[in-house]
Coordinates of C-alpha atoms in Angstrom, one line a residue:
Chain A
X1 CA -31.2 3.6 -2.3
X2 CA -31.5 6.1 0.5
X3 CA -34.8 6.2 2.4
X4 CA -36.0 9.1 4.4
X5 CA -39.4 9.7 6.0
X6 CA -40.4 13.3 5.6
X7 CA -43.5 15.2 4.5
X8 CA -43.4 15.6 0.8
X9 CA -43.8 19.4 0.8
X10 CA -40.5 19.7 2.6
X11 CA -38.7 17.6 0.0
X12 CA -39.8 19.5 -3.0
X13 CA -38.0 22.5 -4.4
X14 CA -39.9 24.6 -5.5
X15 CA -43.1 23.2 -3.9
X16 CA -45.4 21.3 -6.2
X17 CA -48.9 20.7 -5.0
X18 CA -49.7 17.1 -4.2
X19 CA -53.0 15.6 -5.0
X20 CA -52.8 12.5 -2.9
X21 CA -55.3 10.8 -0.7
X22 CA -52.8 11.0 2.2
X23 CA -52.0 14.7 2.4
X24 CA -49.1 14.1 4.7
X25 CA -46.8 11.2 5.2
X26 CA -45.7 9.6 2.1
X27 CA -42.5 7.7 1.9
X28 CA -40.0 9.5 -0.3
X29 CA -37.5 7.2 -1.9
X30 CA -34.7 8.2 -4.1
X31 CA -34.3 5.5 -6.7
X32 CA -30.9 5.8 -8.4
X33 CA -28.8 7.4 -9.7
X34 CA -26.5 4.5 -9.0
X35 CA -28.5 1.4 -9.6
X36 CA -28.2 -1.3 -12.3
X37 CA -31.8 -1.1 -13.4
X38 CA -31.9 2.6 -14.0
X39 CA -29.9 2.0 -17.2
X40 CA -27.2 4.6 -16.4
X41 CA -27.1 7.4 -14.0
X42 CA -30.8 8.3 -13.8
X43 CA -32.6 9.2 -10.6
X44 CA -36.3 9.1 -9.7
X45 CA -37.7 10.7 -6.6
X46 CA -40.7 8.6 -5.8
X47 CA -43.4 9.2 -3.2
X48 CA -44.8 5.9 -2.0
X49 CA -47.9 5.0 -0.2
X50 CA -47.0 1.5 1.0
X51 CA -45.6 0.0 -2.1
X52 CA -47.7 2.0 -4.5
X53 CA -46.2 4.9 -6.4
X54 CA -48.2 8.1 -5.8
X55 CA -45.8 10.6 -7.3
X56 CA -42.6 10.3 -9.4
X57 CA -40.2 13.0 -10.4
X58 CA -37.3 12.1 -12.7
X59 CA -34.0 13.8 -12.1
X60 CA -31.8 14.4 -15.1
X61 CA -28.4 15.8 -15.7
X62 CA -25.9 13.4 -14.1
X63 CA -24.4 12.7 -17.5
X64 CA -24.8 16.2 -18.9
X65 CA -21.8 17.6 -20.8
X66 CA -23.5 20.1 -23.0
X67 CA -23.1 18.2 -26.2
X68 CA -24.9 21.0 -28.1
X69 CA -22.5 23.7 -27.0
X70 CA -19.6 21.5 -27.9
X71 CA -21.2 20.9 -31.3
X72 CA -21.4 24.7 -31.8
X73 CA -17.7 25.0 -31.1
X74 CA -16.5 22.3 -33.4
X75 CA -16.7 22.1 -37.2
X76 CA -19.5 20.2 -38.9
X77 CA -17.4 17.1 -39.5
X78 CA -15.9 17.3 -36.0
X79 CA -19.3 16.6 -34.4
X80 CA -19.7 13.4 -36.4
X81 CA -17.7 11.1 -34.1
X82 CA -19.3 12.9 -31.1
X83 CA -22.7 11.9 -32.2
X84 CA -21.6 8.3 -31.6
X85 CA -21.7 9.1 -27.9
X86 CA -25.3 10.2 -27.8
X87 CA -27.0 6.8 -27.9
X88 CA -23.9 4.7 -27.7
X89 CA -25.9 1.5 -28.6
X90 CA -26.9 2.9 -32.0
X91 CA -24.0 5.0 -33.3
X92 CA -24.8 4.2 -36.9
X93 CA -28.3 5.7 -36.6
X94 CA -27.0 8.8 -34.9
X95 CA -24.5 9.2 -37.7
X96 CA -27.2 8.9 -40.2
X97 CA -29.5 11.4 -38.6
X98 CA -26.7 14.0 -38.3
X99 CA -25.5 13.4 -41.9
X100 CA -29.1 13.6 -43.1
X101 CA -29.6 17.0 -41.4
X102 CA -26.4 18.4 -42.8
X103 CA -27.3 17.1 -46.3
X104 CA -30.6 18.9 -46.0
X105 CA -28.9 22.0 -44.9
X106 CA -26.5 22.0 -47.7
X107 CA -28.5 20.2 -50.4
X108 CA -26.1 17.2 -51.0
X109 CA -27.1 14.1 -52.9
X110 CA -26.0 10.7 -51.7
X111 CA -24.8 8.0 -54.1
X112 CA -27.0 4.9 -54.3
X113 CA -24.5 2.4 -52.9
X114 CA -24.1 4.6 -49.8
X115 CA -27.8 4.8 -49.3
X116 CA -28.0 1.0 -49.4
X117 CA -25.1 0.8 -46.9
X118 CA -26.9 3.2 -44.6
X119 CA -30.1 1.2 -44.7
X120 CA -28.3 -2.0 -44.0
X121 CA -26.3 -0.6 -41.1
X122 CA -29.3 1.2 -39.6
X123 CA -31.3 -2.0 -39.6
X124 CA -28.5 -4.0 -38.2
X125 CA -28.3 -1.4 -35.5
X126 CA -32.0 -1.8 -34.9
X127 CA -31.6 -5.5 -34.5
X128 CA -28.8 -5.3 -31.9
X129 CA -30.5 -2.5 -30.0
X130 CA -33.8 -4.3 -29.7
X131 CA -32.2 -7.6 -28.9
X132 CA -30.1 -6.1 -26.1
X133 CA -33.1 -4.1 -24.8
X134 CA -35.1 -7.3 -24.4
X135 CA -32.2 -8.8 -22.5
X136 CA -31.9 -5.8 -20.2
X137 CA -35.7 -5.6 -19.7
X138 CA -35.7 -9.3 -18.6
X139 CA -32.9 -8.8 -16.3
X140 CA -34.8 -5.8 -14.8
X141 CA -37.6 -8.3 -14.2
X142 CA -35.3 -10.7 -12.3
X143 CA -34.3 -13.0 -15.1
X144 CA -30.7 -12.2 -14.2
X145 CA -28.0 -12.8 -16.8
X146 CA -29.2 -15.7 -19.0
X147 CA -31.6 -13.9 -21.4
X148 CA -29.2 -10.9 -21.5
X149 CA -26.4 -13.2 -22.5
X150 CA -28.6 -14.8 -25.2
X151 CA -29.2 -11.4 -26.6
X152 CA -25.6 -10.3 -26.3
X153 CA -24.5 -13.3 -28.2
X154 CA -26.4 -12.1 -31.2
X155 CA -25.4 -8.5 -30.6
X156 CA -21.7 -9.5 -30.6
X157 CA -22.0 -10.9 -34.1
X158 CA -23.4 -7.6 -35.4
X159 CA -20.8 -5.6 -33.5
X160 CA -18.2 -7.8 -35.2
X161 CA -19.6 -6.7 -38.5
X162 CA -19.5 -3.1 -37.4
X163 CA -15.9 -3.5 -36.3
X164 CA -14.7 -5.1 -39.5
X165 CA -16.4 -2.3 -41.5
X166 CA -15.7 0.8 -39.5
X167 CA -12.9 -0.2 -37.2
X168 CA -14.9 0.2 -34.0
X169 CA -17.6 -1.9 -32.4
X170 CA -19.7 0.9 -30.9
X171 CA -18.2 4.3 -31.8
X172 CA -18.4 3.7 -35.5
X173 CA -18.1 7.2 -36.9
X174 CA -19.1 5.7 -40.2
X175 CA -21.1 8.1 -42.2
X176 CA -20.1 11.3 -43.9
X177 CA -22.0 14.2 -45.5
X178 CA -22.8 12.8 -48.9
X179 CA -21.9 9.2 -48.3
X180 CA -20.0 6.8 -46.1
X181 CA -16.4 6.6 -45.0
X182 CA -15.3 3.1 -46.2
X183 CA -16.8 0.7 -48.7
X184 CA -18.1 -2.8 -47.7
X185 CA -16.4 -5.7 -49.5
X186 CA -18.3 -8.6 -51.0
X187 CA -17.0 -10.7 -48.1
X188 CA -18.5 -8.3 -45.6
X189 CA -21.8 -8.4 -47.4
X190 CA -21.7 -12.2 -47.5
X191 CA -21.0 -12.3 -43.7
X192 CA -23.8 -9.9 -43.0
X193 CA -26.2 -12.0 -45.0
X194 CA -25.2 -15.1 -43.1
X195 CA -25.8 -13.4 -39.8
X196 CA -29.1 -12.0 -40.9
X197 CA -30.3 -15.4 -42.2
X198 CA -29.6 -17.0 -38.9
X199 CA -31.2 -14.2 -36.9
X200 CA -34.8 -15.5 -37.1
X201 CA -33.7 -18.7 -35.4
X202 CA -32.6 -16.7 -32.4
X203 CA -35.8 -14.8 -32.4
X204 CA -37.9 -18.0 -32.5
X205 CA -35.9 -19.4 -29.6
X206 CA -36.1 -16.2 -27.6
X207 CA -39.8 -15.7 -28.1
X208 CA -40.5 -19.3 -27.2
X209 CA -38.4 -19.3 -24.1
X210 CA -39.0 -15.9 -22.7
X211 CA -41.8 -13.9 -24.4
X212 CA -44.3 -16.5 -23.7
X213 CA -43.1 -17.0 -20.2
X214 CA -45.8 -17.0 -17.6
X215 CA -43.9 -14.7 -15.2
X216 CA -43.1 -12.2 -18.0
X217 CA -46.7 -12.0 -19.0
X218 CA -47.8 -11.6 -15.3
X219 CA -45.2 -8.8 -14.8
X220 CA -45.9 -6.9 -18.0
X221 CA -49.5 -7.2 -19.1
X222 CA -51.7 -4.3 -17.9
X223 CA -48.6 -2.6 -16.5
X224 CA -47.8 0.9 -17.4
X225 CA -50.7 1.5 -19.8
X226 CA -50.2 4.5 -22.1
X227 CA -53.3 5.9 -23.9
X228 CA -52.7 6.8 -27.5
X229 CA -53.9 10.4 -27.2
X230 CA -51.5 11.1 -24.4
X231 CA -48.6 9.4 -26.3
X232 CA -49.2 11.6 -29.3
X233 CA -49.5 14.8 -27.3
X234 CA -46.4 14.0 -25.3
X235 CA -44.4 13.5 -28.4
X236 CA -43.6 9.8 -27.7
X237 CA -42.1 8.2 -30.8
X238 CA -40.7 4.9 -31.9
X239 CA -41.8 1.4 -30.7
X240 CA -43.4 3.0 -27.6
X241 CA -45.8 5.0 -29.7
X242 CA -46.6 2.1 -32.0
X243 CA -47.3 -0.1 -29.0
X244 CA -50.3 2.3 -28.3
X245 CA -51.6 1.6 -31.8
X246 CA -50.6 4.8 -33.5
X247 CA -49.3 4.0 -37.0
X248 CA -46.4 6.5 -37.3
X249 CA -43.1 5.3 -38.6
X250 CA -40.8 7.9 -40.0
X251 CA -39.4 5.4 -42.4
X252 CA -42.8 5.3 -44.0
X253 CA -44.0 8.8 -43.4
X254 CA -40.9 10.7 -44.5
X255 CA -39.5 8.0 -46.7
X256 CA -36.0 9.2 -46.2
X257 CA -33.1 7.5 -47.8
X258 CA -34.3 4.6 -50.0
X259 CA -36.8 3.1 -47.6
X260 CA -39.8 3.5 -50.0
X261 CA -38.1 0.8 -52.2
X262 CA -38.5 -1.9 -49.6
X263 CA -41.5 -3.8 -48.5
X264 CA -41.9 -4.0 -44.7
X265 CA -44.7 -3.8 -42.3
X266 CA -45.2 -1.7 -39.2
X267 CA -46.2 -3.8 -36.2
X268 CA -48.8 -2.1 -34.0
X269 CA -49.9 -2.8 -30.4
X270 CA -53.4 -2.9 -29.1
X271 CA -53.2 -2.0 -25.4
X272 CA -50.1 0.2 -25.0
X273 CA -48.9 -1.7 -22.0
X274 CA -45.5 -3.0 -21.2
X275 CA -46.1 -6.3 -22.8
X276 CA -47.0 -4.6 -26.1
X277 CA -43.9 -2.6 -26.0
X278 CA -41.9 -5.7 -25.4
X279 CA -43.6 -7.5 -28.3
X280 CA -43.2 -4.5 -30.5
X281 CA -39.4 -4.9 -30.3
X282 CA -39.6 -8.6 -31.1
X283 CA -41.8 -7.9 -34.1
X284 CA -39.8 -5.0 -35.4
X285 CA -36.7 -7.2 -35.4
X286 CA -38.5 -9.6 -37.7
X287 CA -39.4 -6.7 -40.1
X288 CA -35.8 -5.5 -40.0
X289 CA -34.6 -9.0 -41.0
X290 CA -37.1 -8.8 -43.9
X291 CA -35.7 -5.4 -44.9
X292 CA -32.1 -6.6 -44.7
X293 CA -32.9 -9.7 -46.8
X294 CA -34.2 -7.3 -49.5
X295 CA -31.4 -4.8 -49.2
X296 CA -28.3 -7.0 -49.0
X297 CA -28.7 -8.8 -52.4
X298 CA -29.9 -5.6 -54.2
X299 CA -26.9 -3.4 -53.3
X300 CA -25.4 -1.9 -56.5
X301 CA -21.8 -1.3 -57.3
X302 CA -20.6 2.3 -57.5
X303 CA -19.1 5.1 -55.5
X304 CA -19.9 5.6 -51.8
X305 CA -19.1 9.3 -51.6
X306 CA -20.5 12.3 -53.5
X307 CA -17.3 13.6 -55.1
X308 CA -18.5 17.2 -55.0
X309 CA -18.5 17.3 -51.2
X310 CA -15.4 18.9 -49.7
X311 CA -15.3 17.7 -46.1
X312 CA -12.3 19.8 -45.3
X313 CA -13.3 23.5 -44.9
X314 CA -17.0 22.5 -45.0
X315 CA -19.2 25.6 -45.0
X316 CA -22.9 25.1 -45.6
X317 CA -24.9 28.1 -47.0
X318 CA -26.8 30.4 -44.6
X319 CA -30.0 28.7 -43.5
X320 CA -31.5 26.1 -41.2
X321 CA -32.6 22.6 -41.5
X322 CA -34.3 19.9 -39.3
X323 CA -33.7 16.3 -40.3
X324 CA -35.0 13.3 -38.6
X325 CA -34.9 9.5 -38.9
X326 CA -36.5 6.6 -37.2
X327 CA -33.8 5.6 -34.8
X328 CA -34.4 2.3 -32.8
X329 CA -35.6 4.4 -29.8
X330 CA -37.8 6.8 -31.7
X331 CA -37.5 10.0 -33.7
X332 CA -33.9 11.2 -33.7
X333 CA -33.6 14.7 -35.2
X334 CA -30.9 17.3 -35.6
X335 CA -31.7 20.9 -36.0
X336 CA -28.9 23.0 -37.4
X337 CA -28.6 26.7 -38.1
X338 CA -25.8 27.8 -40.3
X339 CA -24.5 31.4 -40.5
X340 CA -22.1 30.5 -43.3
X341 CA -19.2 29.7 -41.0
X342 CA -17.3 26.5 -40.4
X343 CA -19.2 25.8 -37.2
X344 CA -23.0 25.5 -36.9
X345 CA -24.5 28.5 -35.2
X346 CA -27.0 26.3 -33.5
X347 CA -26.7 22.6 -33.2
X348 CA -29.6 20.8 -31.5
X349 CA -30.3 17.2 -30.9
X350 CA -33.8 16.0 -30.5
X351 CA -33.2 12.9 -28.4
X352 CA -36.0 10.3 -28.5
X353 CA -35.4 8.7 -25.2
X354 CA -35.4 12.1 -23.4
X355 CA -38.8 13.1 -24.7
X356 CA -40.2 9.6 -24.2
X357 CA -39.5 10.1 -20.5
X358 CA -42.1 12.9 -20.4
X359 CA -44.9 10.4 -19.5
X360 CA -42.9 8.3 -17.1
X361 CA -44.8 9.6 -14.2
X362 CA -48.2 9.1 -15.9
X363 CA -47.3 5.5 -16.6
X364 CA -46.0 4.6 -13.2
X365 CA -48.7 6.1 -11.0
X366 CA -50.6 3.4 -9.1
X367 CA -48.1 0.7 -9.8
X368 CA -45.6 -0.8 -7.4
X369 CA -41.9 0.0 -7.1
X370 CA -41.0 -3.2 -8.9
X371 CA -43.2 -2.2 -11.8
X372 CA -41.4 1.1 -12.1
X373 CA -38.3 -0.7 -13.0
X374 CA -40.1 -2.7 -15.7
X375 CA -41.8 0.4 -17.1
X376 CA -38.6 2.3 -17.2
X377 CA -36.9 -0.6 -18.9
X378 CA -39.6 -0.8 -21.6
X379 CA -39.1 2.9 -22.5
X380 CA -35.6 2.0 -23.6
X381 CA -33.4 5.0 -22.5
X382 CA -29.7 5.6 -22.8
X383 CA -28.4 8.3 -20.6
X384 CA -25.8 9.5 -23.1
X385 CA -28.7 10.7 -25.1
X386 CA -31.1 11.8 -22.4
X387 CA -28.6 14.1 -20.6
X388 CA -26.4 14.9 -23.6
Chain B
X1 CA -49.7 20.3 -46.4
X2 CA -51.0 23.8 -47.1
X3 CA -48.6 26.5 -47.9
X4 CA -47.2 28.8 -45.2
X5 CA -49.2 31.7 -46.7
X6 CA -52.5 29.8 -46.3
X7 CA -51.7 28.6 -42.8
X8 CA -50.8 32.2 -41.8
X9 CA -54.1 33.6 -43.2
X10 CA -56.1 30.9 -41.6
X11 CA -54.5 31.4 -38.2
X12 CA -54.8 35.1 -38.3
X13 CA -58.5 34.8 -39.0
X14 CA -59.0 32.3 -36.2
X15 CA -57.0 34.0 -33.5
X16 CA -58.1 37.6 -33.6
X17 CA -55.4 40.2 -33.5
X18 CA -52.6 37.6 -34.0
X19 CA -49.7 38.9 -36.0
X20 CA -47.8 36.3 -37.9
X21 CA -44.8 36.8 -40.1
X22 CA -43.2 34.3 -42.5
X23 CA -39.5 33.9 -41.9
X24 CA -37.9 32.9 -45.1
X25 CA -35.1 30.3 -44.9
X26 CA -32.5 31.2 -47.5
X27 CA -30.9 27.7 -47.5
X28 CA -31.7 24.8 -49.7
X29 CA -33.7 22.9 -47.1
X30 CA -37.0 24.7 -47.9
X31 CA -38.0 24.9 -44.3
X32 CA -39.4 28.4 -43.8
X33 CA -41.1 29.2 -40.6
X34 CA -43.8 31.3 -39.0
X35 CA -43.0 34.0 -36.5
X36 CA -45.9 34.3 -34.0
X37 CA -46.4 37.2 -31.6
X38 CA -46.2 36.2 -28.0
X39 CA -49.6 37.4 -26.9
X40 CA -51.6 35.1 -29.2
X41 CA -49.1 32.2 -29.3
X42 CA -51.2 29.8 -27.2
X43 CA -54.3 30.6 -29.2
X44 CA -52.5 30.1 -32.5
X45 CA -50.9 26.9 -31.2
X46 CA -54.3 25.6 -30.2
X47 CA -55.7 26.5 -33.6
X48 CA -52.9 24.7 -35.4
X49 CA -53.5 21.6 -33.3
X50 CA -57.3 21.5 -33.5
X51 CA -58.1 22.6 -37.0
X52 CA -59.1 19.5 -39.0
X53 CA -57.2 20.4 -42.1
X54 CA -54.0 21.2 -40.2
X55 CA -54.1 18.8 -37.3
X56 CA -50.6 19.5 -35.9
X57 CA -51.0 17.1 -33.0
X58 CA -47.3 16.3 -32.6
X59 CA -44.8 18.8 -31.4
X60 CA -41.6 17.1 -32.2
X61 CA -38.7 19.4 -31.4
X62 CA -38.6 22.4 -29.2
X63 CA -35.4 24.4 -28.9
X64 CA -34.0 27.8 -28.1
X65 CA -31.7 30.0 -30.1
X66 CA -29.6 32.9 -28.8
X67 CA -29.1 35.9 -31.1
X68 CA -26.7 38.5 -29.8
X69 CA -26.8 42.2 -30.6
X70 CA -25.9 42.7 -34.3
X71 CA -24.9 45.7 -36.3
X72 CA -26.1 45.7 -39.9
X73 CA -24.5 48.2 -42.3
X74 CA -26.8 49.7 -44.8
X75 CA -25.9 51.9 -47.8
X76 CA -28.6 54.2 -49.1
X77 CA -28.3 56.7 -51.9
X78 CA -29.2 60.2 -50.7
X79 CA -29.5 63.3 -52.7
X80 CA -27.3 66.0 -51.3
X81 CA -26.4 69.5 -52.3
X82 CA -22.7 69.6 -52.6
X83 CA -21.2 73.0 -53.6
X84 CA -24.5 74.1 -55.0
X85 CA -24.8 71.0 -57.3
X86 CA -27.2 68.2 -56.4
X87 CA -25.5 64.9 -56.3
X88 CA -26.4 61.3 -55.3
X89 CA -24.2 60.3 -52.4
X90 CA -23.9 56.9 -50.8
X91 CA -24.7 57.2 -47.2
X92 CA -23.8 54.3 -44.9
X93 CA -25.9 53.9 -41.8
X94 CA -25.3 51.4 -39.1
X95 CA -28.4 49.8 -37.6
X96 CA -28.1 48.0 -34.4
X97 CA -30.5 45.0 -34.0
X98 CA -30.8 44.3 -30.3
X99 CA -30.3 40.8 -29.2
X100 CA -33.1 38.4 -28.4
X101 CA -33.8 34.8 -27.6
X102 CA -35.9 32.6 -29.7
X103 CA -37.9 29.4 -29.2
X104 CA -38.4 27.2 -32.2
X105 CA -41.1 24.5 -32.4
X106 CA -41.2 21.8 -35.1
X107 CA -44.7 20.6 -35.6
X108 CA -45.9 17.5 -37.4
X109 CA -49.3 15.9 -37.8
X110 CA -49.6 12.2 -36.9
X111 CA -53.2 12.0 -38.1
X112 CA -52.6 13.6 -41.5
X113 CA -48.9 12.6 -41.7
X114 CA -47.6 15.9 -42.9
X115 CA -45.1 18.4 -41.6
X116 CA -42.9 20.0 -40.5
X117 CA -44.5 23.3 -39.7
X118 CA -41.9 25.5 -37.9
X119 CA -43.2 28.2 -35.6
X120 CA -40.9 30.5 -33.6
X121 CA -41.4 33.1 -30.9
X122 CA -39.0 35.8 -29.9
X123 CA -38.4 37.4 -26.6
X124 CA -38.2 41.2 -26.1
X125 CA -34.6 41.2 -25.1
X126 CA -32.0 38.9 -23.5
X127 CA -32.3 40.1 -19.9
X128 CA -35.4 41.0 -18.0
X129 CA -37.8 40.5 -21.0
X130 CA -36.7 37.0 -21.7
X131 CA -40.3 35.7 -21.3
X132 CA -42.5 33.6 -23.6
X133 CA -45.8 31.9 -23.1
X134 CA -45.6 28.1 -22.6
X135 CA -47.3 25.8 -25.1
X136 CA -47.1 22.8 -22.7
X137 CA -50.9 23.0 -22.1
X138 CA -51.3 22.5 -25.9
X139 CA -48.5 19.9 -26.5
X140 CA -47.3 17.9 -23.5
X141 CA -44.1 17.1 -25.3
X142 CA -42.9 20.7 -24.8
X143 CA -42.8 20.1 -21.0
X144 CA -39.3 18.7 -20.6
X145 CA -37.9 20.6 -23.6
X146 CA -39.1 24.0 -22.4
X147 CA -37.6 23.2 -19.1
X148 CA -34.4 22.5 -20.9
X149 CA -34.6 25.9 -22.7
X150 CA -35.3 27.6 -19.4
X151 CA -32.2 25.9 -17.9
X152 CA -29.8 26.4 -20.8
X153 CA -31.0 29.7 -22.3
X154 CA -32.9 31.4 -19.5
X155 CA -36.2 31.9 -21.2
X156 CA -39.0 32.0 -18.6
X157 CA -42.1 30.2 -19.9
X158 CA -45.3 31.6 -18.4
X159 CA -47.9 28.9 -17.8
X160 CA -45.4 26.0 -17.6
X161 CA -46.5 23.6 -14.9
X162 CA -43.1 22.8 -13.5
X163 CA -40.4 25.2 -14.5
X164 CA -37.2 24.1 -12.9
X165 CA -33.6 23.6 -13.9
X166 CA -33.4 20.2 -15.6
X167 CA -29.8 19.4 -16.7
X168 CA -27.7 21.8 -14.6
X169 CA -27.9 21.6 -10.9
X170 CA -30.3 23.9 -9.0
X171 CA -27.6 26.2 -7.5
X172 CA -26.2 27.0 -10.9
X173 CA -26.7 30.6 -11.8
X174 CA -25.9 31.2 -15.5
X175 CA -27.3 29.8 -18.7
X176 CA -24.6 27.8 -20.5
X177 CA -26.0 27.7 -24.0
X178 CA -26.0 31.5 -24.3
X179 CA -23.5 32.8 -26.8
X180 CA -21.8 35.1 -24.4
X181 CA -21.5 32.5 -21.6
X182 CA -18.0 32.2 -20.1
X183 CA -17.5 29.0 -18.1
X184 CA -15.8 29.5 -14.7
X185 CA -12.2 28.4 -14.3
X186 CA -13.2 25.9 -11.7
X187 CA -16.7 24.5 -11.4
X188 CA -16.1 23.1 -8.0
X189 CA -14.7 26.2 -6.4
X190 CA -16.6 27.1 -3.2
X191 CA -15.7 29.7 -0.6
X192 CA -14.1 27.6 2.2
X193 CA -13.4 28.9 5.7
X194 CA -9.8 28.2 5.1
X195 CA -8.6 31.8 4.9
X196 CA -10.7 33.1 7.8
X197 CA -9.7 30.2 10.0
X198 CA -6.1 31.0 9.2
X199 CA -6.6 34.6 10.2
X200 CA -8.1 33.6 13.5
X201 CA -5.5 31.0 14.1
X202 CA -2.8 33.6 13.8
X203 CA -4.0 35.4 16.9
X204 CA -3.1 32.3 19.0
X205 CA 0.4 32.1 17.7
X206 CA 3.4 34.1 18.8
X207 CA 5.7 35.2 16.1
X208 CA 8.2 32.6 15.2
X209 CA 11.7 33.5 16.4
X210 CA 13.8 34.3 13.3
X211 CA 17.2 32.9 12.9
X212 CA 20.1 35.2 12.6
X213 CA 20.4 36.6 9.1
X214 CA 17.1 35.3 8.0
X215 CA 15.5 38.8 8.1
X216 CA 18.1 40.1 5.8
X217 CA 17.2 37.6 3.2
X218 CA 13.4 38.1 3.3
X219 CA 13.1 41.8 4.3
X220 CA 12.7 44.4 1.5
X221 CA 15.6 46.9 1.4
X222 CA 14.3 50.3 2.7

């Protein structure tokens, strides 16, 4: 971190009016971009009064590679492996969101077995994303290493499942327009069931050891409160929104895929503070386990690809479509415009963690620098998706 | 959710003078959109958010689209007198549609759990008229996304609280998501004083004595 003392007006470009009690000397600190707790190359220019944050401006773009333009220059299928790199923790959800949008654009049906596989893999993704997020968040709070390793132990098991199915741990490139790439064997499903059945044990242990920890509670309760109206207006989605008590889960609202067939509950928070956001992840993992326990035994036999779809020389009809799913981090959407050619005319990603950062400043104002790290950790960002 | 026709009529009644067109989506996704004129966009947006039966409080996705100049060929049958006999003749006319930039907003309602309603706005042209009103005062979620459009497409949003480049660096001049964008050969090229320094340095040197025969090799024959 580099520290300079200067008047804030001189630092800003273009000038933004300050509404601070001290119209003059605030300490401008550049947090990041190279810092372990910024979850990637993310920078925040913070104006401090003592240790209290009076102003915070996020700086984006260190990982920008113009994903959208590359998507417009590749074929529809060519973008599929590239979506893995958006939110590299949740490549399965990214694949699904993209496949769903193209299926809407073209009007493709998906076979039932493929729908089941998609639900299973998306929920496994949610489990490993939330588990590792809790680990990272705790390591931001100073519980270095141990909780993260507990979470990674569980994540490893799920990544092994992904690897045995798709050939890759993180860059799965598993879904296709109108189905999935490879079929899951009975052995794979049995192994998945075993891991899912054991998962609540980890959750019990984790909650008992860490989520009820006195220090965690002191660091997170009443920190970074987000009012529900602001969250809705700012387009915050996912566990962050539900921590404010807004009941909005796209799995329920849109009912995409075959989610309406399963019974699961949507956990909601009361206060919208960091502790609620933390608990939201723990509770959502339990619901995902419930979902997986229903989906794994029910999976029917059958084809996994719609035979009518020709992936080579894939040309959707002229039109546009916006498809969205409930990714672990929030609403992940793809907006596609087709001009009838082999490439999309417009390929847009609606990244949940980028839009969730809109209210970062509002949540951090009045808190200390140490709290900023915790608040940022609870938003759950991945820079591959934020900067695209 | 009400049909687009109903929403259009309601919005036109509420925001006086607003001109709204329905843009039909020919694809199978059944997502048609409303084209809103720029002058009344903020009033229409406010109406869409605040009306109890519509309640679009959640602006999910905001994005830009670049449409270049297009020529559309039209064939029309025209009656012409050829050699004293009236005939119907096909006449092809080329119509040039000037290019424009477009901002597309996907709205949902969290209260009433319906959507999407897609609204779009078009700029006058792709150069000096690339201006649109900002809806950030209505939906805060447009803040970063409109900044991104400004950065990547070059649409200037009037009324945006903090319109700066977001993904590209501040010194960058072009807008990389435009369809006619050509990336430079070398992003990191910068004019160095190298050549000037070399010129100045030459003044301090005497010409190097040439070895016998060397001039014959390098010199051009006269």
